Amino acid sequence: MIGNSRHLLTLEGLLPEDITQVLDTAAGMKEISRRKIKKVPTLRGKTVVNLFFEPSTRTKTSFEIAAKRLSSDAINFTASSSSTAKGETLIDTARNIEAMNPDIVVIRHRYSGAAMMLADRLDCSIVNAGDGCHQHPTQGLLDLFTVRERKKTLSGLKVVIAGDITHSRVARSDIAGFTAMGSEVVVSGPPTMIPEGAERLGARVAGTFEEALDGADVVIMLRIQLERRSGSLIPSMREYARFFSLNPGRLDLASKDVLVMHPGPVNRGVEICSEVADGGRSLILDQVENGVAVRMAVLYLLCGESDEVAG
Ligand code: CP
């Protein structure tokens, strides 16, 4: 269970102690992932199905690795090579997968609410691996884990999230997670990419990117979601980069020990320049490593039978 749920659909509504439980469990999982033999029997006999209806590199691979490190059977479903291509609906596909008795279904889908719909209709645990512009809770958790690992606390930090906030499920999960843990979240981007009611989500909207960066402890850069037609919201990529690209000059405005993060995929030269993405303040690849540990923790907490992390 995470909080009082056997699903992980959103970070909204999770209590600080629920989040802390996942992060503490992930710390143990990271230790396992760094061993010479990276496998424990904790979820032996369990089945995890990854249902991905949208492209993914990091999330899909890390869920598969996470499931296998815990000794569960991991099955990958890819929409383009499935009967979805013949017109089968999401719910019919999910019911057919459920008939094979999985313990957890991990779903990524372009529709906001797809994970919630499965949770309402299926008996197994559902993990949201990204639904439309709504939520990407495991990304939010791995971002929290990555920052906590470096800063030792999340409370009182100034966390800037910049870019295409409107279409970002990562931004929504990060805002929910960081504010729950006592961070101040500031969002920045072109006005067309800031959702109405951003403040209601718990974030402050900065007037300029430079104002947002002033004294920031963490800067999370987001790509423009061209697959959700965000390209039409800005005059040109060049114009966007002029005002919103994270370059060394802008990074100097942040705190001297600022952490630079990005959920990936990175569009170099657009939202972030290579010098910063590959520089000493960047934790982009640490996020990827931590993604495995956090997903191990989530799978374990949702379907592990023992309270102890098997060694
Ligand atoms: N961060 C993230 O969701 O990356 P993928 O789309 O590659 O899974």
PDB file of C-alpha atoms and ligand atoms in Angstrom:
ATOM      1  CA  MET A   1       0.000   0.000   0.000  1.00  0.00           C
ATOM      2  CA  ILE A   2       1.061   3.589  -0.616  1.00  0.00           C
ATOM      3  CA  GLY A   3      -0.914   5.867   1.666  1.00  0.00           C
ATOM      4  CA  ASN A   4      -4.158   3.970   1.985  1.00  0.00           C
ATOM      5  CA  SER A   5      -4.212   2.836  -1.640  1.00  0.00           C
ATOM      6  CA  ARG A   6      -3.155  -0.287  -3.504  1.00  0.00           C
ATOM      7  CA  HIS A   7      -2.693   1.910  -6.593  1.00  0.00           C
ATOM      8  CA  LEU A   8      -0.320   4.784  -7.408  1.00  0.00           C
ATOM      9  CA  LEU A   9      -2.266   7.142  -9.664  1.00  0.00           C
ATOM     10  CA  THR A  10      -1.226  10.633  -8.565  1.00  0.00           C
ATOM     11  CA  LEU A  11       0.940  12.436  -6.002  1.00  0.00           C
ATOM     12  CA  GLU A  12      -1.938  14.793  -5.208  1.00  0.00           C
ATOM     13  CA  GLY A  13      -3.300  14.015  -1.779  1.00  0.00           C
ATOM     14  CA  LEU A  14      -0.359  11.904  -0.601  1.00  0.00           C
ATOM     15  CA  LEU A  15       0.774  12.837   2.913  1.00  0.00           C
ATOM     16  CA  PRO A  16       4.419  13.673   3.691  1.00  0.00           C
ATOM     17  CA  GLU A  17       4.719  10.404   5.645  1.00  0.00           C
ATOM     18  CA  ASP A  18       3.446   8.401   2.636  1.00  0.00           C
ATOM     19  CA  ILE A  19       6.034  10.046   0.387  1.00  0.00           C
ATOM     20  CA  THR A  20       8.773   9.581   2.981  1.00  0.00           C
ATOM     21  CA  GLN A  21       7.937   5.872   3.194  1.00  0.00           C
ATOM     22  CA  VAL A  22       8.471   5.496  -0.574  1.00  0.00           C
ATOM     23  CA  LEU A  23      11.717   7.514  -0.502  1.00  0.00           C
ATOM     24  CA  ASP A  24      13.104   5.568   2.467  1.00  0.00           C
ATOM     25  CA  THR A  25      12.205   2.264   0.783  1.00  0.00           C
ATOM     26  CA  ALA A  26      13.857   3.482  -2.432  1.00  0.00           C
ATOM     27  CA  ALA A  27      17.089   4.164  -0.527  1.00  0.00           C
ATOM     28  CA  GLY A  28      17.241   0.458   0.358  1.00  0.00           C
ATOM     29  CA  MET A  29      16.445  -0.473  -3.239  1.00  0.00           C
ATOM     30  CA  LYS A  30      19.251   1.738  -4.521  1.00  0.00           C
ATOM     31  CA  GLU A  31      21.672  -0.154  -2.316  1.00  0.00           C
ATOM     32  CA  ILE A  32      20.466  -3.409  -3.929  1.00  0.00           C
ATOM     33  CA  SER A  33      20.885  -1.878  -7.393  1.00  0.00           C
ATOM     34  CA  ARG A  34      24.531  -1.095  -6.668  1.00  0.00           C
ATOM     35  CA  ARG A  35      25.415  -4.617  -5.547  1.00  0.00           C
ATOM     36  CA  LYS A  36      27.371  -6.955  -7.763  1.00  0.00           C
ATOM     37  CA  ILE A  37      24.352  -9.294  -7.854  1.00  0.00           C
ATOM     38  CA  LYS A  38      21.406  -6.936  -8.314  1.00  0.00           C
ATOM     39  CA  LYS A  39      18.561  -9.303  -7.600  1.00  0.00           C
ATOM     40  CA  VAL A  40      16.485 -10.173  -4.537  1.00  0.00           C
ATOM     41  CA  PRO A  41      13.600 -12.663  -4.279  1.00  0.00           C
ATOM     42  CA  THR A  42      11.119 -10.189  -2.777  1.00  0.00           C
ATOM     43  CA  LEU A  43       8.481 -10.356  -5.542  1.00  0.00           C
ATOM     44  CA  ARG A  44       9.121 -13.895  -6.756  1.00  0.00           C
ATOM     45  CA  GLY A  45       5.896 -15.315  -8.200  1.00  0.00           C
ATOM     46  CA  LYS A  46       4.391 -11.871  -8.897  1.00  0.00           C
ATOM     47  CA  THR A  47       3.636 -10.611 -12.398  1.00  0.00           C
ATOM     48  CA  VAL A  48       4.059  -7.002 -13.537  1.00  0.00           C
ATOM     49  CA  VAL A  49       2.633  -5.962 -16.927  1.00  0.00           C
ATOM     50  CA  ASN A  50       3.903  -2.752 -18.535  1.00  0.00           C
ATOM     51  CA  LEU A  51       1.150  -1.369 -20.768  1.00  0.00           C
ATOM     52  CA  PHE A  52       2.697   1.462 -22.759  1.00  0.00           C
ATOM     53  CA  PHE A  53       0.475   3.241 -25.280  1.00  0.00           C
ATOM     54  CA  GLU A  54       2.939   6.144 -25.674  1.00  0.00           C
ATOM     55  CA  PRO A  55       6.684   6.107 -26.378  1.00  0.00           C
ATOM     56  CA  SER A  56       9.065   5.818 -23.434  1.00  0.00           C
ATOM     57  CA  THR A  57      12.745   5.145 -22.879  1.00  0.00           C
ATOM     58  CA  ARG A  58      13.380   5.763 -19.178  1.00  0.00           C
ATOM     59  CA  THR A  59      10.072   4.852 -17.533  1.00  0.00           C
ATOM     60  CA  LYS A  60       9.410   1.651 -19.430  1.00  0.00           C
ATOM     61  CA  THR A  61      12.960   0.341 -19.158  1.00  0.00           C
ATOM     62  CA  SER A  62      13.256   1.196 -15.492  1.00  0.00           C
ATOM     63  CA  PHE A  63       9.935  -0.447 -14.576  1.00  0.00           C
ATOM     64  CA  GLU A  64      11.103  -3.594 -16.348  1.00  0.00           C
ATOM     65  CA  ILE A  65      14.484  -3.537 -14.613  1.00  0.00           C
ATOM     66  CA  ALA A  66      12.803  -2.767 -11.267  1.00  0.00           C
ATOM     67  CA  ALA A  67      10.412  -5.708 -11.617  1.00  0.00           C
ATOM     68  CA  LYS A  68      13.222  -8.070 -12.599  1.00  0.00           C
ATOM     69  CA  ARG A  69      15.538  -6.941  -9.783  1.00  0.00           C
ATOM     70  CA  LEU A  70      12.769  -7.928  -7.382  1.00  0.00           C
ATOM     71  CA  SER A  71      12.418 -11.319  -9.175  1.00  0.00           C
ATOM     72  CA  SER A  72       8.905 -10.734 -10.481  1.00  0.00           C
ATOM     73  CA  ASP A  73       7.952 -11.644 -14.038  1.00  0.00           C
ATOM     74  CA  ALA A  74       7.879  -8.506 -16.179  1.00  0.00           C
ATOM     75  CA  ILE A  75       5.865  -8.474 -19.395  1.00  0.00           C
ATOM     76  CA  ASN A  76       6.072  -5.559 -21.812  1.00  0.00           C
ATOM     77  CA  PHE A  77       3.118  -4.563 -23.954  1.00  0.00           C
ATOM     78  CA  THR A  78       3.696  -2.095 -26.773  1.00  0.00           C
ATOM     79  CA  ALA A  79       0.593  -0.616 -28.384  1.00  0.00           C
ATOM     80  CA  SER A  80       1.963  -0.485 -31.925  1.00  0.00           C
ATOM     81  CA  SER A  81       2.536  -4.250 -32.025  1.00  0.00           C
ATOM     82  CA  SER A  82      -0.669  -5.187 -30.171  1.00  0.00           C
ATOM     83  CA  SER A  83      -4.337  -5.561 -31.084  1.00  0.00           C
ATOM     84  CA  THR A  84      -4.758  -1.861 -30.250  1.00  0.00           C
ATOM     85  CA  ALA A  85      -3.627  -1.406 -33.854  1.00  0.00           C
ATOM     86  CA  LYS A  86      -6.709  -3.445 -34.897  1.00  0.00           C
ATOM     87  CA  GLY A  87      -9.085  -1.170 -33.002  1.00  0.00           C
ATOM     88  CA  GLU A  88      -9.303  -2.825 -29.570  1.00  0.00           C
ATOM     89  CA  THR A  89     -10.311  -0.325 -26.876  1.00  0.00           C
ATOM     90  CA  LEU A  90      -8.162   0.457 -23.843  1.00  0.00           C
ATOM     91  CA  ILE A  91     -10.634  -1.131 -21.440  1.00  0.00           C
ATOM     92  CA  ASP A  92     -10.995  -4.302 -23.537  1.00  0.00           C
ATOM     93  CA  THR A  93      -7.213  -4.573 -23.786  1.00  0.00           C
ATOM     94  CA  ALA A  94      -6.877  -4.073 -20.041  1.00  0.00           C
ATOM     95  CA  ARG A  95      -9.582  -6.644 -19.220  1.00  0.00           C
ATOM     96  CA  ASN A  96      -7.861  -9.198 -21.441  1.00  0.00           C
ATOM     97  CA  ILE A  97      -4.528  -8.529 -19.746  1.00  0.00           C
ATOM     98  CA  GLU A  98      -6.234  -8.827 -16.361  1.00  0.00           C
ATOM     99  CA  ALA A  99      -7.646 -12.232 -17.341  1.00  0.00           C
ATOM    100  CA  MET A 100      -4.016 -13.439 -17.265  1.00  0.00           C
ATOM    101  CA  ASN A 101      -3.860 -12.574 -13.512  1.00  0.00           C
ATOM    102  CA  PRO A 102      -1.127  -9.930 -13.248  1.00  0.00           C
ATOM    103  CA  ASP A 103      -0.471  -8.445  -9.808  1.00  0.00           C
ATOM    104  CA  ILE A 104       0.376  -4.963 -11.076  1.00  0.00           C
ATOM    105  CA  VAL A 105      -0.408  -3.181 -14.336  1.00  0.00           C
ATOM    106  CA  VAL A 106       1.786  -0.178 -15.122  1.00  0.00           C
ATOM    107  CA  ILE A 107       0.113   2.052 -17.684  1.00  0.00           C
ATOM    108  CA  ARG A 108       1.199   4.999 -19.824  1.00  0.00           C
ATOM    109  CA  HIS A 109      -1.494   6.539 -22.004  1.00  0.00           C
ATOM    110  CA  ARG A 110      -2.111   9.816 -23.786  1.00  0.00           C
ATOM    111  CA  TYR A 111      -5.490  10.310 -22.072  1.00  0.00           C
ATOM    112  CA  SER A 112      -5.557  12.008 -18.680  1.00  0.00           C
ATOM    113  CA  GLY A 113      -7.463   9.686 -16.375  1.00  0.00           C
ATOM    114  CA  ALA A 114      -6.584   6.444 -18.193  1.00  0.00           C
ATOM    115  CA  ALA A 115      -4.854   4.995 -15.106  1.00  0.00           C
ATOM    116  CA  MET A 116      -7.762   5.999 -12.879  1.00  0.00           C
ATOM    117  CA  MET A 117     -10.209   4.346 -15.272  1.00  0.00           C
ATOM    118  CA  LEU A 118      -8.318   1.046 -15.028  1.00  0.00           C
ATOM    119  CA  ALA A 119      -8.113   1.316 -11.235  1.00  0.00           C
ATOM    120  CA  ASP A 120     -11.912   1.648 -11.121  1.00  0.00           C
ATOM    121  CA  ARG A 121     -12.463  -1.404 -13.314  1.00  0.00           C
ATOM    122  CA  LEU A 122      -9.687  -3.917 -12.634  1.00  0.00           C
ATOM    123  CA  ASP A 123      -8.872  -5.916  -9.504  1.00  0.00           C
ATOM    124  CA  CYS A 124      -5.061  -5.694  -9.706  1.00  0.00           C
ATOM    125  CA  SER A 125      -2.911  -2.743  -8.582  1.00  0.00           C
ATOM    126  CA  ILE A 126      -2.472   0.041 -11.145  1.00  0.00           C
ATOM    127  CA  VAL A 127       0.570   2.292 -11.412  1.00  0.00           C
ATOM    128  CA  ASN A 128       0.294   5.440 -13.498  1.00  0.00           C
ATOM    129  CA  ALA A 129       3.407   5.768 -15.680  1.00  0.00           C
ATOM    130  CA  GLY A 130       2.111   9.006 -17.202  1.00  0.00           C
ATOM    131  CA  ASP A 131      -1.425   9.899 -18.308  1.00  0.00           C
ATOM    132  CA  GLY A 132      -1.727  12.736 -20.797  1.00  0.00           C
ATOM    133  CA  CYS A 133      -0.996  16.103 -19.184  1.00  0.00           C
ATOM    134  CA  HIS A 134      -2.256  14.906 -15.798  1.00  0.00           C
ATOM    135  CA  GLN A 135       0.266  13.029 -13.606  1.00  0.00           C
ATOM    136  CA  HIS A 136       3.541  11.085 -13.713  1.00  0.00           C
ATOM    137  CA  PRO A 137       3.813  10.089 -10.041  1.00  0.00           C
ATOM    138  CA  THR A 138       6.913   7.879 -10.212  1.00  0.00           C
ATOM    139  CA  GLN A 139       8.792  10.694 -11.992  1.00  0.00           C
ATOM    140  CA  GLY A 140       7.723  13.041  -9.206  1.00  0.00           C
ATOM    141  CA  LEU A 141       8.915  10.569  -6.576  1.00  0.00           C
ATOM    142  CA  LEU A 142      12.275  10.022  -8.255  1.00  0.00           C
ATOM    143  CA  ASP A 143      12.746  13.786  -8.492  1.00  0.00           C
ATOM    144  CA  LEU A 144      12.020  14.100  -4.764  1.00  0.00           C
ATOM    145  CA  PHE A 145      14.389  11.220  -4.013  1.00  0.00           C
ATOM    146  CA  THR A 146      17.179  12.767  -6.107  1.00  0.00           C
ATOM    147  CA  VAL A 147      16.883  16.139  -4.387  1.00  0.00           C
ATOM    148  CA  ARG A 148      16.562  14.662  -0.884  1.00  0.00           C
ATOM    149  CA  GLU A 149      19.649  12.532  -1.463  1.00  0.00           C
ATOM    150  CA  ARG A 150      21.729  15.654  -2.196  1.00  0.00           C
ATOM    151  CA  LYS A 151      20.131  18.275   0.045  1.00  0.00           C
ATOM    152  CA  LYS A 152      19.209  15.897   2.935  1.00  0.00           C
ATOM    153  CA  THR A 153      15.866  17.698   3.231  1.00  0.00           C
ATOM    154  CA  LEU A 154      13.087  18.918   0.962  1.00  0.00           C
ATOM    155  CA  SER A 155      11.685  21.449   3.380  1.00  0.00           C
ATOM    156  CA  GLY A 156      12.391  25.115   2.717  1.00  0.00           C
ATOM    157  CA  LEU A 157      13.969  24.623  -0.724  1.00  0.00           C
ATOM    158  CA  LYS A 158      13.177  26.901  -3.664  1.00  0.00           C
ATOM    159  CA  VAL A 159      12.337  24.574  -6.561  1.00  0.00           C
ATOM    160  CA  VAL A 160      11.933  26.119 -10.019  1.00  0.00           C
ATOM    161  CA  ILE A 161      10.080  24.225 -12.760  1.00  0.00           C
ATOM    162  CA  ALA A 162      10.473  25.873 -16.158  1.00  0.00           C
ATOM    163  CA  GLY A 163       9.130  25.306 -19.652  1.00  0.00           C
ATOM    164  CA  ASP A 164       5.894  23.880 -21.018  1.00  0.00           C
ATOM    165  CA  ILE A 165       4.052  23.617 -17.703  1.00  0.00           C
ATOM    166  CA  THR A 166       0.611  23.434 -19.334  1.00  0.00           C
ATOM    167  CA  HIS A 167       1.253  20.089 -20.991  1.00  0.00           C
ATOM    168  CA  SER A 168       3.544  18.601 -18.365  1.00  0.00           C
ATOM    169  CA  ARG A 169       2.389  15.714 -16.200  1.00  0.00           C
ATOM    170  CA  VAL A 170       5.851  15.841 -14.605  1.00  0.00           C
ATOM    171  CA  ALA A 171       5.221  19.431 -13.492  1.00  0.00           C
ATOM    172  CA  ARG A 172       1.894  18.484 -11.889  1.00  0.00           C
ATOM    173  CA  SER A 173       3.419  15.563  -9.995  1.00  0.00           C
ATOM    174  CA  ASP A 174       6.467  17.604  -8.981  1.00  0.00           C
ATOM    175  CA  ILE A 175       4.342  20.512  -7.745  1.00  0.00           C
ATOM    176  CA  ALA A 176       2.203  18.142  -5.656  1.00  0.00           C
ATOM    177  CA  GLY A 177       5.211  16.255  -4.275  1.00  0.00           C
ATOM    178  CA  PHE A 178       7.538  19.157  -3.508  1.00  0.00           C
ATOM    179  CA  THR A 179       4.823  21.307  -1.920  1.00  0.00           C
ATOM    180  CA  ALA A 180       3.670  18.359   0.221  1.00  0.00           C
ATOM    181  CA  MET A 181       7.256  18.044   1.491  1.00  0.00           C
ATOM    182  CA  GLY A 182       7.533  21.755   2.357  1.00  0.00           C
ATOM    183  CA  SER A 183       9.399  23.138  -0.659  1.00  0.00           C
ATOM    184  CA  GLU A 184       8.444  26.404  -2.340  1.00  0.00           C
ATOM    185  CA  VAL A 185       7.664  25.726  -6.023  1.00  0.00           C
ATOM    186  CA  VAL A 186       8.023  28.496  -8.611  1.00  0.00           C
ATOM    187  CA  VAL A 187       6.993  27.911 -12.225  1.00  0.00           C
ATOM    188  CA  SER A 188       8.228  29.835 -15.236  1.00  0.00           C
ATOM    189  CA  GLY A 189       7.558  29.746 -18.969  1.00  0.00           C
ATOM    190  CA  PRO A 190       5.874  31.656 -21.768  1.00  0.00           C
ATOM    191  CA  PRO A 191       2.383  32.784 -20.629  1.00  0.00           C
ATOM    192  CA  THR A 192       0.877  30.411 -23.219  1.00  0.00           C
ATOM    193  CA  MET A 193       2.584  27.500 -21.443  1.00  0.00           C
ATOM    194  CA  ILE A 194       1.463  28.366 -17.910  1.00  0.00           C
ATOM    195  CA  PRO A 195      -1.870  26.707 -17.075  1.00  0.00           C
ATOM    196  CA  GLU A 196      -4.734  28.745 -15.721  1.00  0.00           C
ATOM    197  CA  GLY A 197      -4.936  28.205 -11.987  1.00  0.00           C
ATOM    198  CA  ALA A 198      -1.240  27.277 -11.576  1.00  0.00           C
ATOM    199  CA  GLU A 199      -1.420  28.845  -8.118  1.00  0.00           C
ATOM    200  CA  ARG A 200      -4.241  26.500  -7.159  1.00  0.00           C
ATOM    201  CA  LEU A 201      -1.832  23.616  -7.798  1.00  0.00           C
ATOM    202  CA  GLY A 202       0.417  25.169  -5.159  1.00  0.00           C
ATOM    203  CA  ALA A 203       3.006  26.935  -7.329  1.00  0.00           C
ATOM    204  CA  ARG A 204       3.940  30.606  -7.610  1.00  0.00           C
ATOM    205  CA  VAL A 205       4.169  31.949 -11.169  1.00  0.00           C
ATOM    206  CA  ALA A 206       7.328  34.018 -11.733  1.00  0.00           C
ATOM    207  CA  GLY A 207       7.256  37.175 -13.873  1.00  0.00           C
ATOM    208  CA  THR A 208      10.435  36.223 -15.735  1.00  0.00           C
ATOM    209  CA  PHE A 209      12.710  33.191 -15.919  1.00  0.00           C
ATOM    210  CA  GLU A 210      15.491  35.261 -14.359  1.00  0.00           C
ATOM    211  CA  GLU A 211      13.273  36.173 -11.399  1.00  0.00           C
ATOM    212  CA  ALA A 212      12.403  32.493 -10.936  1.00  0.00           C
ATOM    213  CA  LEU A 213      16.069  31.477 -10.975  1.00  0.00           C
ATOM    214  CA  ASP A 214      17.143  34.032  -8.372  1.00  0.00           C
ATOM    215  CA  GLY A 215      18.475  31.993  -5.417  1.00  0.00           C
ATOM    216  CA  ALA A 216      16.947  28.717  -6.661  1.00  0.00           C
ATOM    217  CA  ASP A 217      18.088  25.511  -4.942  1.00  0.00           C
ATOM    218  CA  VAL A 218      16.733  23.211  -7.669  1.00  0.00           C
ATOM    219  CA  VAL A 219      15.936  23.935 -11.322  1.00  0.00           C
ATOM    220  CA  ILE A 220      13.849  21.374 -13.226  1.00  0.00           C
ATOM    221  CA  MET A 221      13.758  22.058 -16.968  1.00  0.00           C
ATOM    222  CA  LEU A 222      10.974  20.675 -19.153  1.00  0.00           C
ATOM    223  CA  ARG A 223      10.877  20.105 -22.883  1.00  0.00           C
ATOM    224  CA  ILE A 224       8.243  21.569 -25.182  1.00  0.00           C
ATOM    225  CA  GLN A 225       5.678  18.809 -25.727  1.00  0.00           C
ATOM    226  CA  LEU A 226       5.433  18.949 -29.500  1.00  0.00           C
ATOM    227  CA  GLU A 227       3.303  15.786 -29.509  1.00  0.00           C
ATOM    228  CA  ARG A 228       0.659  17.812 -27.653  1.00  0.00           C
ATOM    229  CA  ARG A 229       0.900  20.649 -30.209  1.00  0.00           C
ATOM    230  CA  SER A 230       2.843  22.983 -27.969  1.00  0.00           C
ATOM    231  CA  GLY A 231       4.869  24.226 -30.932  1.00  0.00           C
ATOM    232  CA  SER A 232       1.951  26.464 -31.912  1.00  0.00           C
ATOM    233  CA  LEU A 233       2.126  28.228 -28.522  1.00  0.00           C
ATOM    234  CA  ILE A 234       5.435  29.982 -29.257  1.00  0.00           C
ATOM    235  CA  PRO A 235       6.647  32.103 -32.179  1.00  0.00           C
ATOM    236  CA  SER A 236       9.670  29.857 -32.862  1.00  0.00           C
ATOM    237  CA  MET A 237      12.111  27.541 -31.109  1.00  0.00           C
ATOM    238  CA  ARG A 238      14.834  30.167 -31.506  1.00  0.00           C
ATOM    239  CA  GLU A 239      12.678  32.781 -29.785  1.00  0.00           C
ATOM    240  CA  TYR A 240      11.845  30.320 -27.010  1.00  0.00           C
ATOM    241  CA  ALA A 241      15.484  29.451 -26.422  1.00  0.00           C
ATOM    242  CA  ARG A 242      16.383  33.158 -26.234  1.00  0.00           C
ATOM    243  CA  PHE A 243      14.128  33.684 -23.221  1.00  0.00           C
ATOM    244  CA  PHE A 244      13.833  30.263 -21.588  1.00  0.00           C
ATOM    245  CA  SER A 245      16.949  28.200 -22.298  1.00  0.00           C
ATOM    246  CA  LEU A 246      18.979  27.334 -19.197  1.00  0.00           C
ATOM    247  CA  ASN A 247      22.503  28.509 -20.040  1.00  0.00           C
ATOM    248  CA  PRO A 248      25.525  29.113 -17.773  1.00  0.00           C
ATOM    249  CA  GLY A 249      24.786  32.851 -17.465  1.00  0.00           C
ATOM    250  CA  ARG A 250      21.258  32.220 -16.232  1.00  0.00           C
ATOM    251  CA  LEU A 251      22.383  29.400 -13.953  1.00  0.00           C
ATOM    252  CA  ASP A 252      24.675  31.902 -12.178  1.00  0.00           C
ATOM    253  CA  LEU A 253      21.519  33.576 -10.824  1.00  0.00           C
ATOM    254  CA  ALA A 254      20.659  30.449  -8.828  1.00  0.00           C
ATOM    255  CA  SER A 255      22.168  29.348  -5.532  1.00  0.00           C
ATOM    256  CA  LYS A 256      25.837  28.326  -5.865  1.00  0.00           C
ATOM    257  CA  ASP A 257      25.022  24.702  -5.082  1.00  0.00           C
ATOM    258  CA  VAL A 258      21.940  24.562  -7.307  1.00  0.00           C
ATOM    259  CA  LEU A 259      20.834  21.170  -8.641  1.00  0.00           C
ATOM    260  CA  VAL A 260      19.881  21.020 -12.329  1.00  0.00           C
ATOM    261  CA  MET A 261      17.353  18.369 -13.335  1.00  0.00           C
ATOM    262  CA  HIS A 262      15.385  17.289 -16.388  1.00  0.00           C
ATOM    263  CA  PRO A 263      13.025  14.292 -16.720  1.00  0.00           C
ATOM    264  CA  GLY A 264      14.174  13.664 -20.308  1.00  0.00           C
ATOM    265  CA  PRO A 265      14.171  13.435 -23.196  1.00  0.00           C
ATOM    266  CA  VAL A 266      16.371  16.546 -23.412  1.00  0.00           C
ATOM    267  CA  ASN A 267      16.186  18.859 -26.412  1.00  0.00           C
ATOM    268  CA  ARG A 268      19.687  20.301 -26.334  1.00  0.00           C
ATOM    269  CA  GLY A 269      19.893  23.939 -27.354  1.00  0.00           C
ATOM    270  CA  VAL A 270      16.184  24.503 -26.769  1.00  0.00           C
ATOM    271  CA  GLU A 271      15.246  24.334 -23.057  1.00  0.00           C
ATOM    272  CA  ILE A 272      18.796  23.629 -21.868  1.00  0.00           C
ATOM    273  CA  CYS A 273      22.231  23.996 -23.410  1.00  0.00           C
ATOM    274  CA  SER A 274      24.667  21.102 -23.432  1.00  0.00           C
ATOM    275  CA  GLU A 275      27.142  22.914 -21.178  1.00  0.00           C
ATOM    276  CA  VAL A 276      24.548  22.922 -18.387  1.00  0.00           C
ATOM    277  CA  ALA A 277      22.957  19.521 -19.157  1.00  0.00           C
ATOM    278  CA  ASP A 278      26.384  17.856 -19.012  1.00  0.00           C
ATOM    279  CA  GLY A 279      27.859  20.196 -16.369  1.00  0.00           C
ATOM    280  CA  GLY A 280      28.813  19.693 -12.749  1.00  0.00           C
ATOM    281  CA  ARG A 281      25.435  20.809 -11.361  1.00  0.00           C
ATOM    282  CA  SER A 282      23.434  18.396 -13.541  1.00  0.00           C
ATOM    283  CA  LEU A 283      21.732  15.372 -11.952  1.00  0.00           C
ATOM    284  CA  ILE A 284      20.003  14.199 -15.116  1.00  0.00           C
ATOM    285  CA  LEU A 285      21.606  10.751 -15.137  1.00  0.00           C
ATOM    286  CA  ASP A 286      21.295  10.432 -11.341  1.00  0.00           C
ATOM    287  CA  GLN A 287      17.543  10.851 -11.898  1.00  0.00           C
ATOM    288  CA  VAL A 288      17.616   7.932 -14.308  1.00  0.00           C
ATOM    289  CA  GLU A 289      19.497   5.705 -11.852  1.00  0.00           C
ATOM    290  CA  ASN A 290      17.156   6.707  -9.041  1.00  0.00           C
ATOM    291  CA  GLY A 291      14.157   5.937 -11.259  1.00  0.00           C
ATOM    292  CA  VAL A 292      14.933   2.234 -10.970  1.00  0.00           C
ATOM    293  CA  ALA A 293      15.187   2.393  -7.162  1.00  0.00           C
ATOM    294  CA  VAL A 294      11.977   4.381  -6.788  1.00  0.00           C
ATOM    295  CA  ARG A 295      10.068   2.027  -9.103  1.00  0.00           C
ATOM    296  CA  MET A 296      11.386  -0.973  -7.171  1.00  0.00           C
ATOM    297  CA  ALA A 297      10.068   0.693  -4.017  1.00  0.00           C
ATOM    298  CA  VAL A 298       6.660   1.359  -5.579  1.00  0.00           C
ATOM    299  CA  LEU A 299       6.261  -2.211  -6.867  1.00  0.00           C
ATOM    300  CA  TYR A 300       7.381  -3.587  -3.513  1.00  0.00           C
ATOM    301  CA  LEU A 301       5.044  -1.391  -1.457  1.00  0.00           C
ATOM    302  CA  LEU A 302       2.075  -2.190  -3.696  1.00  0.00           C
ATOM    303  CA  CYS A 303       2.494  -5.942  -3.907  1.00  0.00           C
ATOM    304  CA  GLY A 304       5.244  -7.111  -1.538  1.00  0.00           C
ATOM    305  CA  GLU A 305       4.078  -9.545   1.148  1.00  0.00           C
ATOM    306  CA  SER A 306       6.758  -8.861   3.733  1.00  0.00           C
ATOM    307  CA  ASP A 307       7.444  -5.599   5.554  1.00  0.00           C
ATOM    308  CA  GLU A 308      11.166  -6.105   5.133  1.00  0.00           C
ATOM    309  CA  VAL A 309      13.250  -5.496   2.042  1.00  0.00           C
ATOM    310  CA  ALA A 310      14.785  -8.889   1.417  1.00  0.00           C
ATOM    311  CA  GLY A 311      18.549  -8.811   1.289  1.00  0.00           C
TER     312      GLY A 311
HETATM  313  N1   CP B   1      10.870  10.951 -17.943  1.00  0.00           N
HETATM  314  C1   CP B   1      10.182  10.123 -18.769  1.00  0.00           C
HETATM  315  O1   CP B   1       8.988   9.864 -18.571  1.00  0.00           O
HETATM  316  O2   CP B   1      10.914   9.648 -19.812  1.00  0.00           O
HETATM  317  P1   CP B   1      10.367   8.585 -20.864  1.00  0.00           P
HETATM  318  O3   CP B   1       9.288   9.256 -21.674  1.00  0.00           O
HETATM  319  O4   CP B   1      11.552   8.200 -21.699  1.00  0.00           O
HETATM  320  O5   CP B   1       9.796   7.437 -20.089  1.00  0.00           O
END
